[in-house]
PDB file of C-alpha atoms in Angstrom:
ATOM      1  CA  MET A   1       0.000   0.000   0.000  1.00  0.00           C
ATOM      2  CA  ARG A   2       2.752   2.422   0.924  1.00  0.00           C
ATOM      3  CA  THR A   3       4.635   1.574  -2.262  1.00  0.00           C
ATOM      4  CA  ARG A   4       1.524   2.355  -4.322  1.00  0.00           C
ATOM      5  CA  GLN A   5       0.964   5.654  -2.514  1.00  0.00           C
ATOM      6  CA  ALA A   6       4.612   6.596  -3.004  1.00  0.00           C
ATOM      7  CA  ALA A   7       4.308   5.833  -6.713  1.00  0.00           C
ATOM      8  CA  ILE A   8       1.189   8.017  -6.985  1.00  0.00           C
ATOM      9  CA  TRP A   9       2.786  10.943  -5.158  1.00  0.00           C
ATOM     10  CA  SER A  10       5.895  10.679  -7.320  1.00  0.00           C
ATOM     11  CA  VAL A  11       3.917  11.332 -10.509  1.00  0.00           C
ATOM     12  CA  PRO A  12       3.515  15.152 -10.133  1.00  0.00           C
ATOM     13  CA  PRO A  13       7.232  15.936  -9.581  1.00  0.00           C
ATOM     14  CA  VAL A  14       8.240  13.535 -12.375  1.00  0.00           C
ATOM     15  CA  LEU A  15       5.780  15.175 -14.777  1.00  0.00           C
ATOM     16  CA  PHE A  16       7.003  18.591 -13.686  1.00  0.00           C
ATOM     17  CA  VAL A  17      10.610  17.699 -14.472  1.00  0.00           C
ATOM     18  CA  LEU A  18       9.728  16.040 -17.786  1.00  0.00           C
ATOM     19  CA  LEU A  19       7.482  18.860 -19.045  1.00  0.00           C
ATOM     20  CA  LEU A  20       9.355  21.924 -17.813  1.00  0.00           C
ATOM     21  CA  VAL A  21      12.951  20.655 -17.958  1.00  0.00           C
ATOM     22  CA  GLY A  22      13.251  17.525 -20.051  1.00  0.00           C
ATOM     23  CA  TRP A  23      11.024  18.497 -22.977  1.00  0.00           C
ATOM     24  CA  PRO A  24      12.599  21.962 -23.555  1.00  0.00           C
ATOM     25  CA  VAL A  25      16.116  20.482 -23.456  1.00  0.00           C
ATOM     26  CA  VAL A  26      15.151  17.766 -25.942  1.00  0.00           C
ATOM     27  CA  ALA A  27      13.443  20.337 -28.198  1.00  0.00           C
ATOM     28  CA  ILE A  28      16.528  22.563 -28.153  1.00  0.00           C
ATOM     29  CA  ALA A  29      18.789  19.609 -28.899  1.00  0.00           C
ATOM     30  CA  ARG A  30      16.608  18.561 -31.864  1.00  0.00           C
ATOM     31  CA  HIS A  31      16.462  22.097 -33.233  1.00  0.00           C
ATOM     32  CA  SER A  32      20.258  22.377 -33.054  1.00  0.00           C
ATOM     33  CA  PHE A  33      20.471  19.877 -35.945  1.00  0.00           C
ATOM     34  CA  GLN A  34      18.173  21.876 -38.214  1.00  0.00           C
ATOM     35  CA  ARG A  35      19.697  23.997 -40.947  1.00  0.00           C
ATOM     36  CA  ASP A  36      19.641  27.749 -40.396  1.00  0.00           C
ATOM     37  CA  VAL A  37      18.053  29.874 -43.095  1.00  0.00           C
ATOM     38  CA  GLY A  38      18.810  33.378 -44.329  1.00  0.00           C
ATOM     39  CA  PHE A  39      22.130  35.177 -44.514  1.00  0.00           C
ATOM     40  CA  ALA A  40      23.754  32.789 -42.026  1.00  0.00           C
ATOM     41  CA  ALA A  41      22.534  29.584 -43.648  1.00  0.00           C
ATOM     42  CA  GLY A  42      24.522  26.481 -42.802  1.00  0.00           C
ATOM     43  CA  GLU A  43      24.664  23.425 -40.603  1.00  0.00           C
ATOM     44  CA  PRO A  44      24.533  24.644 -36.970  1.00  0.00           C
ATOM     45  CA  TRP A  45      26.997  22.241 -35.363  1.00  0.00           C
ATOM     46  CA  PRO A  46      29.871  22.457 -37.885  1.00  0.00           C
ATOM     47  CA  THR A  47      29.470  26.231 -38.045  1.00  0.00           C
ATOM     48  CA  THR A  48      29.357  26.549 -34.259  1.00  0.00           C
ATOM     49  CA  LEU A  49      32.259  24.235 -33.487  1.00  0.00           C
ATOM     50  CA  THR A  50      34.577  25.797 -36.072  1.00  0.00           C
ATOM     51  CA  ALA A  51      33.770  29.416 -35.229  1.00  0.00           C
ATOM     52  CA  SER A  52      36.481  31.204 -33.240  1.00  0.00           C
ATOM     53  CA  SER A  53      33.789  33.312 -31.559  1.00  0.00           C
ATOM     54  CA  THR A  54      32.402  30.181 -29.883  1.00  0.00           C
ATOM     55  CA  TRP A  55      35.647  29.235 -28.173  1.00  0.00           C
ATOM     56  CA  GLU A  56      36.415  32.857 -27.323  1.00  0.00           C
ATOM     57  CA  ALA A  57      33.012  33.109 -25.628  1.00  0.00           C
ATOM     58  CA  ILE A  58      33.607  29.883 -23.699  1.00  0.00           C
ATOM     59  CA  GLY A  59      37.031  31.130 -22.618  1.00  0.00           C
ATOM     60  CA  ASN A  60      35.573  34.460 -21.475  1.00  0.00           C
ATOM     61  CA  SER A  61      32.786  32.682 -19.582  1.00  0.00           C
ATOM     62  CA  LEU A  62      35.205  30.418 -17.733  1.00  0.00           C
ATOM     63  CA  LEU A  63      37.598  33.279 -16.999  1.00  0.00           C
ATOM     64  CA  ILE A  64      34.872  35.573 -15.658  1.00  0.00           C
ATOM     65  CA  ALA A  65      33.294  32.762 -13.611  1.00  0.00           C
ATOM     66  CA  SER A  66      36.654  31.736 -12.125  1.00  0.00           C
ATOM     67  CA  LEU A  67      37.785  35.245 -11.154  1.00  0.00           C
ATOM     68  CA  SER A  68      34.339  36.258  -9.917  1.00  0.00           C
ATOM     69  CA  THR A  69      34.078  33.116  -7.787  1.00  0.00           C
ATOM     70  CA  LEU A  70      37.537  33.740  -6.361  1.00  0.00           C
ATOM     71  CA  GLY A  71      36.580  37.308  -5.474  1.00  0.00           C
ATOM     72  CA  CYS A  72      33.317  36.140  -3.907  1.00  0.00           C
ATOM     73  CA  LEU A  73      35.171  33.566  -1.805  1.00  0.00           C
ATOM     74  CA  LEU A  74      37.774  36.025  -0.546  1.00  0.00           C
ATOM     75  CA  ILE A  75      35.256  38.718   0.344  1.00  0.00           C
ATOM     76  CA  GLY A  76      32.443  36.387   1.409  1.00  0.00           C
ATOM     77  CA  VAL A  77      34.523  34.208   3.756  1.00  0.00           C
ATOM     78  CA  PHE A  78      36.103  37.289   5.318  1.00  0.00           C
ATOM     79  CA  MET A  79      32.676  38.854   5.904  1.00  0.00           C
ATOM     80  CA  ALA A  80      31.403  35.560   7.334  1.00  0.00           C
ATOM     81  CA  LEU A  81      34.286  35.378   9.797  1.00  0.00           C
ATOM     82  CA  VAL A  82      33.626  38.935  10.954  1.00  0.00           C
ATOM     83  CA  LEU A  83      29.866  38.429  11.291  1.00  0.00           C
ATOM     84  CA  ALA A  84      30.231  35.098  13.108  1.00  0.00           C
ATOM     85  CA  PHE A  85      33.047  35.863  15.561  1.00  0.00           C
ATOM     86  CA  ILE A  86      33.444  39.653  15.891  1.00  0.00           C
ATOM     87  CA  PRO A  87      30.375  41.339  17.373  1.00  0.00           C
ATOM     88  CA  PHE A  88      29.976  44.949  16.259  1.00  0.00           C
ATOM     89  CA  ARG A  89      27.249  47.538  16.130  1.00  0.00           C
ATOM     90  CA  GLY A  90      25.377  47.322  12.854  1.00  0.00           C
ATOM     91  CA  ALA A  91      26.000  43.605  12.252  1.00  0.00           C
ATOM     92  CA  LYS A  92      22.270  42.985  11.815  1.00  0.00           C
ATOM     93  CA  ILE A  93      22.126  45.707   9.182  1.00  0.00           C
ATOM     94  CA  VAL A  94      24.977  44.102   7.254  1.00  0.00           C
ATOM     95  CA  GLU A  95      23.290  40.694   7.419  1.00  0.00           C
ATOM     96  CA  GLY A  96      20.031  42.250   6.264  1.00  0.00           C
ATOM     97  CA  TRP A  97      21.848  43.859   3.337  1.00  0.00           C
ATOM     98  CA  LEU A  98      23.354  40.512   2.373  1.00  0.00           C
ATOM     99  CA  SER A  99      19.913  38.930   2.382  1.00  0.00           C
ATOM    100  CA  ALA A 100      18.379  41.826   0.438  1.00  0.00           C
ATOM    101  CA  VAL A 101      20.989  41.741  -2.337  1.00  0.00           C
ATOM    102  CA  VAL A 102      20.007  38.149  -3.110  1.00  0.00           C
ATOM    103  CA  CYS A 103      16.500  39.427  -3.912  1.00  0.00           C
ATOM    104  CA  PHE A 104      17.711  42.195  -6.238  1.00  0.00           C
ATOM    105  CA  PRO A 105      17.727  41.790 -10.028  1.00  0.00           C
ATOM    106  CA  SER A 106      21.328  41.433 -11.144  1.00  0.00           C
ATOM    107  CA  PHE A 107      21.251  44.381 -13.550  1.00  0.00           C
ATOM    108  CA  LEU A 108      20.931  46.838 -10.646  1.00  0.00           C
ATOM    109  CA  ILE A 109      24.583  46.248  -9.751  1.00  0.00           C
ATOM    110  CA  PRO A 110      26.115  47.378 -13.084  1.00  0.00           C
ATOM    111  CA  LEU A 111      23.673  50.293 -13.190  1.00  0.00           C
ATOM    112  CA  SER A 112      24.724  51.454  -9.722  1.00  0.00           C
ATOM    113  CA  LEU A 113      28.411  50.967 -10.524  1.00  0.00           C
ATOM    114  CA  GLY A 114      27.908  52.973 -13.699  1.00  0.00           C
ATOM    115  CA  MET A 115      26.385  55.767 -11.617  1.00  0.00           C
ATOM    116  CA  LEU A 116      29.556  55.761  -9.511  1.00  0.00           C
ATOM    117  CA  PHE A 117      32.389  55.024 -11.944  1.00  0.00           C
ATOM    118  CA  GLY A 118      30.909  55.720 -15.386  1.00  0.00           C
ATOM    119  CA  GLY A 119      31.938  58.574 -17.662  1.00  0.00           C
ATOM    120  CA  VAL A 120      29.303  60.829 -16.064  1.00  0.00           C
ATOM    121  CA  GLY A 121      29.396  59.052 -12.703  1.00  0.00           C
ATOM    122  CA  VAL A 122      29.608  60.648  -9.303  1.00  0.00           C
ATOM    123  CA  ILE A 123      33.257  59.848  -8.594  1.00  0.00           C
ATOM    124  CA  PRO A 124      34.677  61.130 -11.924  1.00  0.00           C
ATOM    125  CA  GLN A 125      32.635  64.308 -11.532  1.00  0.00           C
ATOM    126  CA  VAL A 126      33.951  64.886  -8.009  1.00  0.00           C
ATOM    127  CA  ILE A 127      37.507  64.331  -9.234  1.00  0.00           C
ATOM    128  CA  GLY A 128      36.820  66.757 -12.068  1.00  0.00           C
ATOM    129  CA  GLN A 129      35.629  69.405  -9.611  1.00  0.00           C
ATOM    130  CA  ILE A 130      38.877  69.012  -7.655  1.00  0.00           C
ATOM    131  CA  THR A 131      41.396  68.671 -10.482  1.00  0.00           C
ATOM    132  CA  GLY A 132      39.589  70.536 -13.249  1.00  0.00           C
ATOM    133  CA  THR A 133      39.677  67.477 -15.555  1.00  0.00           C
ATOM    134  CA  VAL A 134      37.023  64.785 -15.579  1.00  0.00           C
ATOM    135  CA  PRO A 135      38.727  61.360 -15.962  1.00  0.00           C
ATOM    136  CA  GLN A 136      37.336  59.173 -18.729  1.00  0.00           C
ATOM    137  CA  TRP A 137      37.079  55.800 -17.089  1.00  0.00           C
ATOM    138  CA  HIS A 138      35.936  52.750 -19.041  1.00  0.00           C
ATOM    139  CA  LEU A 139      35.834  50.331 -16.121  1.00  0.00           C
ATOM    140  CA  MET A 140      32.211  49.318 -16.533  1.00  0.00           C
ATOM    141  CA  SER A 141      32.578  48.590 -20.246  1.00  0.00           C
ATOM    142  CA  SER A 142      35.523  46.241 -19.785  1.00  0.00           C
ATOM    143  CA  LEU A 143      36.259  42.734 -18.532  1.00  0.00           C
ATOM    144  CA  PRO A 144      37.296  43.948 -15.026  1.00  0.00           C
ATOM    145  CA  GLY A 145      33.985  45.815 -14.792  1.00  0.00           C
ATOM    146  CA  VAL A 146      32.026  42.636 -15.523  1.00  0.00           C
ATOM    147  CA  ILE A 147      34.046  40.714 -12.929  1.00  0.00           C
ATOM    148  CA  LEU A 148      33.540  43.507 -10.371  1.00  0.00           C
ATOM    149  CA  GLY A 149      29.786  43.546 -10.958  1.00  0.00           C
ATOM    150  CA  GLU A 150      29.423  39.784 -10.652  1.00  0.00           C
ATOM    151  CA  THR A 151      31.648  39.686  -7.566  1.00  0.00           C
ATOM    152  CA  ILE A 152      29.537  42.281  -5.788  1.00  0.00           C
ATOM    153  CA  PHE A 153      26.232  40.646  -6.711  1.00  0.00           C
ATOM    154  CA  PHE A 154      27.172  37.037  -5.917  1.00  0.00           C
ATOM    155  CA  THR A 155      29.240  37.602  -2.746  1.00  0.00           C
ATOM    156  CA  PRO A 156      26.140  37.180  -0.511  1.00  0.00           C
ATOM    157  CA  PHE A 157      25.685  33.691  -1.974  1.00  0.00           C
ATOM    158  CA  VAL A 158      28.952  32.832  -0.211  1.00  0.00           C
ATOM    159  CA  ALA A 159      28.754  35.038   2.868  1.00  0.00           C
ATOM    160  CA  ARG A 160      25.313  33.961   4.107  1.00  0.00           C
ATOM    161  CA  PRO A 161      25.709  30.139   4.140  1.00  0.00           C
ATOM    162  CA  VAL A 162      29.296  30.329   5.384  1.00  0.00           C
ATOM    163  CA  THR A 163      28.218  32.627   8.226  1.00  0.00           C
ATOM    164  CA  GLU A 164      25.574  30.135   9.324  1.00  0.00           C
ATOM    165  CA  ALA A 165      28.083  27.276   9.079  1.00  0.00           C
ATOM    166  CA  LEU A 166      30.594  29.152  11.247  1.00  0.00           C
ATOM    167  CA  ARG A 167      27.952  29.783  13.898  1.00  0.00           C
ATOM    168  CA  GLN A 168      27.416  26.038  14.213  1.00  0.00           C
ATOM    169  CA  ILE A 169      30.996  25.510  15.437  1.00  0.00           C
ATOM    170  CA  PRO A 170      30.850  24.791  19.205  1.00  0.00           C
ATOM    171  CA  ALA A 171      32.508  27.521  21.232  1.00  0.00           C
ATOM    172  CA  THR A 172      33.983  24.832  23.492  1.00  0.00           C
ATOM    173  CA  HIS A 173      36.202  23.647  20.632  1.00  0.00           C
ATOM    174  CA  LEU A 174      37.586  27.133  20.094  1.00  0.00           C
ATOM    175  CA  ASN A 175      38.061  27.741  23.814  1.00  0.00           C
ATOM    176  CA  ALA A 176      39.816  24.386  24.264  1.00  0.00           C
ATOM    177  CA  ALA A 177      42.212  25.140  21.401  1.00  0.00           C
ATOM    178  CA  ALA A 178      42.945  28.592  22.818  1.00  0.00           C
ATOM    179  CA  SER A 179      43.549  27.169  26.298  1.00  0.00           C
ATOM    180  CA  LEU A 180      46.097  24.761  24.830  1.00  0.00           C
ATOM    181  CA  GLY A 181      48.050  27.682  23.420  1.00  0.00           C
ATOM    182  CA  ALA A 182      46.836  27.728  19.819  1.00  0.00           C
ATOM    183  CA  GLY A 183      46.965  31.175  18.257  1.00  0.00           C
ATOM    184  CA  THR A 184      44.289  32.806  16.132  1.00  0.00           C
ATOM    185  CA  SER A 185      45.829  31.769  12.835  1.00  0.00           C
ATOM    186  CA  ARG A 186      46.224  28.159  13.986  1.00  0.00           C
ATOM    187  CA  ILE A 187      42.623  27.981  15.225  1.00  0.00           C
ATOM    188  CA  LEU A 188      41.478  29.447  11.937  1.00  0.00           C
ATOM    189  CA  ALA A 189      43.472  26.967   9.858  1.00  0.00           C
ATOM    190  CA  ARG A 190      42.903  23.848  11.967  1.00  0.00           C
ATOM    191  CA  ILE A 191      39.359  24.252  13.298  1.00  0.00           C
ATOM    192  CA  ILE A 192      37.304  27.035  11.719  1.00  0.00           C
ATOM    193  CA  LEU A 193      38.035  26.658   8.016  1.00  0.00           C
ATOM    194  CA  PRO A 194      37.884  22.817   7.995  1.00  0.00           C
ATOM    195  CA  ALA A 195      34.546  22.944   9.804  1.00  0.00           C
ATOM    196  CA  ALA A 196      33.193  25.436   7.288  1.00  0.00           C
ATOM    197  CA  GLY A 197      34.768  23.573   4.356  1.00  0.00           C
ATOM    198  CA  PRO A 198      31.564  21.922   3.066  1.00  0.00           C
ATOM    199  CA  ALA A 199      29.679  25.233   3.127  1.00  0.00           C
ATOM    200  CA  ILE A 200      32.556  27.027   1.409  1.00  0.00           C
ATOM    201  CA  SER A 201      32.890  24.419  -1.339  1.00  0.00           C
ATOM    202  CA  ALA A 202      29.135  24.259  -1.939  1.00  0.00           C
ATOM    203  CA  SER A 203      28.938  28.066  -2.082  1.00  0.00           C
ATOM    204  CA  ALA A 204      31.879  28.174  -4.481  1.00  0.00           C
ATOM    205  CA  ALA A 205      30.266  25.621  -6.791  1.00  0.00           C
ATOM    206  CA  LEU A 206      26.931  27.450  -6.753  1.00  0.00           C
ATOM    207  CA  THR A 207      28.587  30.814  -7.378  1.00  0.00           C
ATOM    208  CA  PHE A 208      30.690  29.446 -10.229  1.00  0.00           C
ATOM    209  CA  LEU A 209      27.637  28.006 -11.987  1.00  0.00           C
ATOM    210  CA  LEU A 210      25.626  31.191 -11.470  1.00  0.00           C
ATOM    211  CA  THR A 211      28.389  33.424 -12.824  1.00  0.00           C
ATOM    212  CA  LEU A 212      29.011  31.019 -15.706  1.00  0.00           C
ATOM    213  CA  ASN A 213      25.386  31.395 -16.824  1.00  0.00           C
ATOM    214  CA  GLU A 214      24.951  35.088 -15.937  1.00  0.00           C
ATOM    215  CA  ILE A 215      23.823  37.416 -18.731  1.00  0.00           C
ATOM    216  CA  GLY A 216      22.136  40.400 -17.048  1.00  0.00           C
ATOM    217  CA  ILE A 217      25.313  41.900 -15.598  1.00  0.00           C
ATOM    218  CA  VAL A 218      27.265  41.402 -18.833  1.00  0.00           C
ATOM    219  CA  LEU A 219      24.455  42.938 -20.862  1.00  0.00           C
ATOM    220  CA  PHE A 220      23.997  46.019 -18.667  1.00  0.00           C
ATOM    221  CA  THR A 221      27.677  46.840 -18.291  1.00  0.00           C
ATOM    222  CA  GLY A 222      27.780  47.574 -22.012  1.00  0.00           C
ATOM    223  CA  ALA A 223      31.055  45.674 -22.383  1.00  0.00           C
ATOM    224  CA  LYS A 224      30.841  45.222 -26.146  1.00  0.00           C
ATOM    225  CA  ASN A 225      34.235  43.515 -26.383  1.00  0.00           C
ATOM    226  CA  VAL A 226      33.328  40.950 -23.709  1.00  0.00           C
ATOM    227  CA  THR A 227      31.265  38.146 -25.224  1.00  0.00           C
ATOM    228  CA  THR A 228      30.326  35.248 -22.973  1.00  0.00           C
ATOM    229  CA  LEU A 229      28.539  32.089 -24.039  1.00  0.00           C
ATOM    230  CA  PRO A 230      25.121  33.263 -22.758  1.00  0.00           C
ATOM    231  CA  MET A 231      25.635  36.582 -24.576  1.00  0.00           C
ATOM    232  CA  LEU A 232      26.519  34.741 -27.785  1.00  0.00           C
ATOM    233  CA  ILE A 233      23.359  32.641 -27.463  1.00  0.00           C
ATOM    234  CA  TYR A 234      21.350  35.828 -26.955  1.00  0.00           C
ATOM    235  CA  ASN A 235      22.868  37.470 -30.029  1.00  0.00           C
ATOM    236  CA  GLU A 236      22.270  34.430 -32.237  1.00  0.00           C
ATOM    237  CA  ALA A 237      18.688  33.910 -31.044  1.00  0.00           C
ATOM    238  CA  ILE A 238      17.417  37.491 -30.670  1.00  0.00           C
ATOM    239  CA  VAL A 239      19.624  39.693 -32.837  1.00  0.00           C
ATOM    240  CA  THR A 240      20.428  37.548 -35.882  1.00  0.00           C
ATOM    241  CA  PHE A 241      17.600  34.965 -35.527  1.00  0.00           C
ATOM    242  CA  ASN A 242      19.920  32.005 -36.135  1.00  0.00           C
ATOM    243  CA  MET A 243      17.927  29.632 -33.975  1.00  0.00           C
ATOM    244  CA  GLY A 244      19.811  26.508 -35.038  1.00  0.00           C
ATOM    245  CA  THR A 245      23.143  28.021 -34.036  1.00  0.00           C
ATOM    246  CA  ALA A 246      21.628  29.429 -30.834  1.00  0.00           C
ATOM    247  CA  CYS A 247      20.314  25.962 -29.910  1.00  0.00           C
ATOM    248  CA  ALA A 248      23.699  24.377 -30.619  1.00  0.00           C
ATOM    249  CA  LEU A 249      25.360  26.956 -28.359  1.00  0.00           C
ATOM    250  CA  ALA A 250      22.685  26.361 -25.708  1.00  0.00           C
ATOM    251  CA  CYS A 251      23.454  22.627 -25.807  1.00  0.00           C
ATOM    252  CA  MET A 252      27.127  23.430 -25.254  1.00  0.00           C
ATOM    253  CA  GLN A 253      26.155  25.661 -22.320  1.00  0.00           C
ATOM    254  CA  VAL A 254      24.081  22.864 -20.758  1.00  0.00           C
ATOM    255  CA  VAL A 255      26.852  20.286 -21.243  1.00  0.00           C
ATOM    256  CA  LEU A 256      29.431  22.675 -19.770  1.00  0.00           C
ATOM    257  CA  SER A 257      27.315  23.492 -16.705  1.00  0.00           C
ATOM    258  CA  VAL A 258      26.196  19.922 -16.024  1.00  0.00           C
ATOM    259  CA  GLY A 259      29.712  18.600 -16.638  1.00  0.00           C
ATOM    260  CA  LEU A 260      31.298  21.025 -14.188  1.00  0.00           C
ATOM    261  CA  TYR A 261      28.630  20.312 -11.565  1.00  0.00           C
ATOM    262  CA  SER A 262      29.111  16.553 -12.016  1.00  0.00           C
ATOM    263  CA  LEU A 263      32.861  17.006 -11.612  1.00  0.00           C
ATOM    264  CA  TYR A 264      32.246  18.922  -8.387  1.00  0.00           C
ATOM    265  CA  ARG A 265      30.008  16.124  -7.062  1.00  0.00           C
ATOM    266  CA  ILE A 266      32.644  13.495  -7.912  1.00  0.00           C
ATOM    267  CA  VAL A 267      35.324  15.462  -6.077  1.00  0.00           C
ATOM    268  CA  VAL A 268      33.074  15.939  -3.026  1.00  0.00           C
ATOM    269  CA  ARG A 269      32.165  12.250  -2.841  1.00  0.00           C
ATOM    270  CA  SER A 270      35.792  11.203  -3.186  1.00  0.00           C
ATOM    271  CA  HIS A 271      36.587  13.153  -0.013  1.00  0.00           C
TER     272      HIS A 271
END
């Protein structure tokens, strides 16, 4: 009886996955083998795999995701350590800000950074008032600007779970280590970071996948010379209407994301 009930209750989630995840992926994969029409006519897969723009976009995506994840880890773990172990006035406000940023649309970050550092931003204008010459910065239309925007937006995805993981460490362990003469750096390296290791690695994997598939920040920075794989898919599908090529690129994006996540799971299980 229980087996039958379990089978019945499993039908809705299975249908949900098949209809909203499985069917679109299969449809995209099938369409990737259909010949494009118009000025970019050709077989999607040979054209996509031999195009230098494809591999440049993949390289940019991996580079941006790697550097952004590294920045998020450095800033996020540091903020988590401060919030978990160093009480200060305003800590609740900082934690509230971290939670609020997760709810924001990603394009707000490049827009706000543009208001600060753009050609007509606040900081260049202040410098111009002081020096008499307004600096022409192009930070937000460059690769470092994209990395900065993604680092700022995705840092809370590291800071929040790591903070909660650090708060689960028993104070008795830290006090016992200190009473035995262990210094702060030794306690950090031998007790705190290993205990928070699973949260840090999971946050890093999530952040890497999110930054790898991010398009809003790249699009709103206006970095025309920075083409990531999601941006290339957008251009092929929306701008040039090469749906076959766009579907082939989307398949590559899915394989890349799933492959990297599977690699992460294998590494985690091996440890």
